[in-house]
Amino acid sequence: TFRTADAAEGLARIRAYRSEAGRADEPLSAVVALTDAFDADAFRRAEDVGVTHSLTAPWLLYGGSHRSLADKRAGLMRFADEVIARMS
């Protein structure tokens, strides 16, 4: 897991290596588990530094249990409303 600033540094290094290898213009996907992205603005900042996908467990963001299906559903719905819907 990484902070967005850590992801930015790592992606800058990857871009430099790709450039040295003549692959700078090829598509790059960056899947990162972020420790500091909890709302749409934070996910936008991550996108701005090159994060294309994020691993998250939204039910844990809202105090739910990883064992409860009801908590997972509620967390996913809240994440969809509060984060995903505001990303477009």
Short mmCIF file of C-alpha atoms in Angstrom, two decimals:
data_model
loop_
_atom_site.label_atom_id
_atom_site.label_comp_id
_atom_site.label_asym_id
_atom_site.label_seq_id
_atom_site.Cartn_x
_atom_site.Cartn_y
_atom_site.Cartn_z
CA THR A 1 0.00 0.00 0.00
CA PHE A 2 1.17 3.50 -0.86
CA ARG A 3 0.42 7.14 -0.26
CA THR A 4 -0.38 9.07 -3.44
CA ALA A 5 2.98 10.87 -3.17
CA ASP A 6 4.75 7.49 -3.06
CA ALA A 7 2.82 6.33 -6.11
CA ALA A 8 3.82 9.54 -7.93
CA GLU A 9 7.50 8.92 -7.17
CA GLY A 10 7.32 5.29 -8.23
CA LEU A 11 5.48 6.09 -11.43
CA ALA A 12 8.03 8.79 -12.28
CA ARG A 13 10.78 6.16 -11.97
CA ILE A 14 8.82 3.72 -14.11
CA ARG A 15 8.26 6.40 -16.77
CA ALA A 16 11.99 7.16 -16.81
CA TYR A 17 12.85 3.46 -17.24
CA ARG A 18 10.24 3.13 -19.98
CA SER A 19 11.71 6.15 -21.74
CA GLU A 20 15.22 4.69 -21.56
CA ALA A 21 13.84 1.49 -23.08
CA GLY A 22 12.10 3.38 -25.89
CA ARG A 23 8.64 2.51 -24.56
CA ALA A 24 7.51 5.91 -23.28
CA ASP A 25 4.63 6.14 -25.77
CA GLU A 26 3.13 2.75 -24.95
CA PRO A 27 0.10 2.54 -22.65
CA LEU A 28 0.77 2.12 -18.94
CA SER A 29 -1.66 0.86 -16.32
CA ALA A 30 -0.88 1.56 -12.69
CA VAL A 31 -2.87 -0.45 -10.15
CA VAL A 32 -2.18 0.89 -6.67
CA ALA A 33 -3.62 0.26 -3.21
CA LEU A 34 -3.69 3.79 -1.80
CA THR A 35 -3.64 4.52 1.92
CA ASP A 36 -4.67 8.16 1.59
CA ALA A 37 -7.53 8.13 -0.93
CA PHE A 38 -10.94 8.26 0.74
CA ASP A 39 -12.97 10.66 -1.40
CA ALA A 40 -13.39 11.73 -5.02
CA ASP A 41 -10.85 14.57 -4.73
CA ALA A 42 -8.18 12.20 -3.43
CA PHE A 43 -8.83 9.70 -6.22
CA ARG A 44 -8.60 12.56 -8.74
CA ARG A 45 -5.21 13.54 -7.29
CA ALA A 46 -4.10 9.92 -7.69
CA GLU A 47 -5.33 9.92 -11.27
CA ASP A 48 -3.40 13.16 -11.89
CA VAL A 49 -0.12 11.44 -10.94
CA GLY A 50 -0.84 8.44 -13.18
CA VAL A 51 -2.74 5.94 -11.04
CA THR A 52 -5.19 4.26 -13.43
CA HIS A 53 -6.77 1.74 -11.04
CA SER A 54 -7.03 1.54 -7.27
CA LEU A 55 -7.51 -1.43 -5.00
CA THR A 56 -9.83 -0.64 -2.14
CA ALA A 57 -12.24 -2.21 0.33
CA PRO A 58 -14.81 0.59 0.64
CA TRP A 59 -16.82 -1.09 3.41
CA LEU A 60 -13.80 -0.68 5.67
CA LEU A 61 -13.75 3.07 4.94
CA TYR A 62 -17.18 3.38 6.54
CA GLY A 63 -16.65 1.22 9.60
CA GLY A 64 -18.01 -2.03 8.20
CA SER A 65 -16.74 -5.53 8.79
CA HIS A 66 -14.89 -7.64 6.24
CA ARG A 67 -17.00 -10.57 7.41
CA SER A 68 -20.44 -9.07 6.91
CA LEU A 69 -22.02 -9.22 3.45
CA ALA A 70 -24.51 -6.52 4.49
CA ASP A 71 -21.63 -4.21 5.52
CA LYS A 72 -19.87 -4.88 2.21
CA ARG A 73 -22.99 -4.09 0.19
CA ALA A 74 -23.68 -0.93 2.19
CA GLY A 75 -20.05 0.19 1.85
CA LEU A 76 -20.03 -0.44 -1.89
CA MET A 77 -23.26 1.51 -2.35
CA ARG A 78 -21.99 4.43 -0.28
CA PHE A 79 -18.64 4.42 -2.14
CA ALA A 80 -20.53 4.40 -5.45
CA ASP A 81 -22.61 7.41 -4.35
CA GLU A 82 -19.87 9.42 -2.64
CA VAL A 83 -16.84 8.64 -4.80
CA ILE A 84 -17.51 6.92 -8.12
CA ALA A 85 -20.50 9.08 -9.09
CA ARG A 86 -18.45 12.22 -8.45
CA MET A 87 -15.50 11.10 -10.58
CA SER A 88 -17.12 11.82 -13.94
#
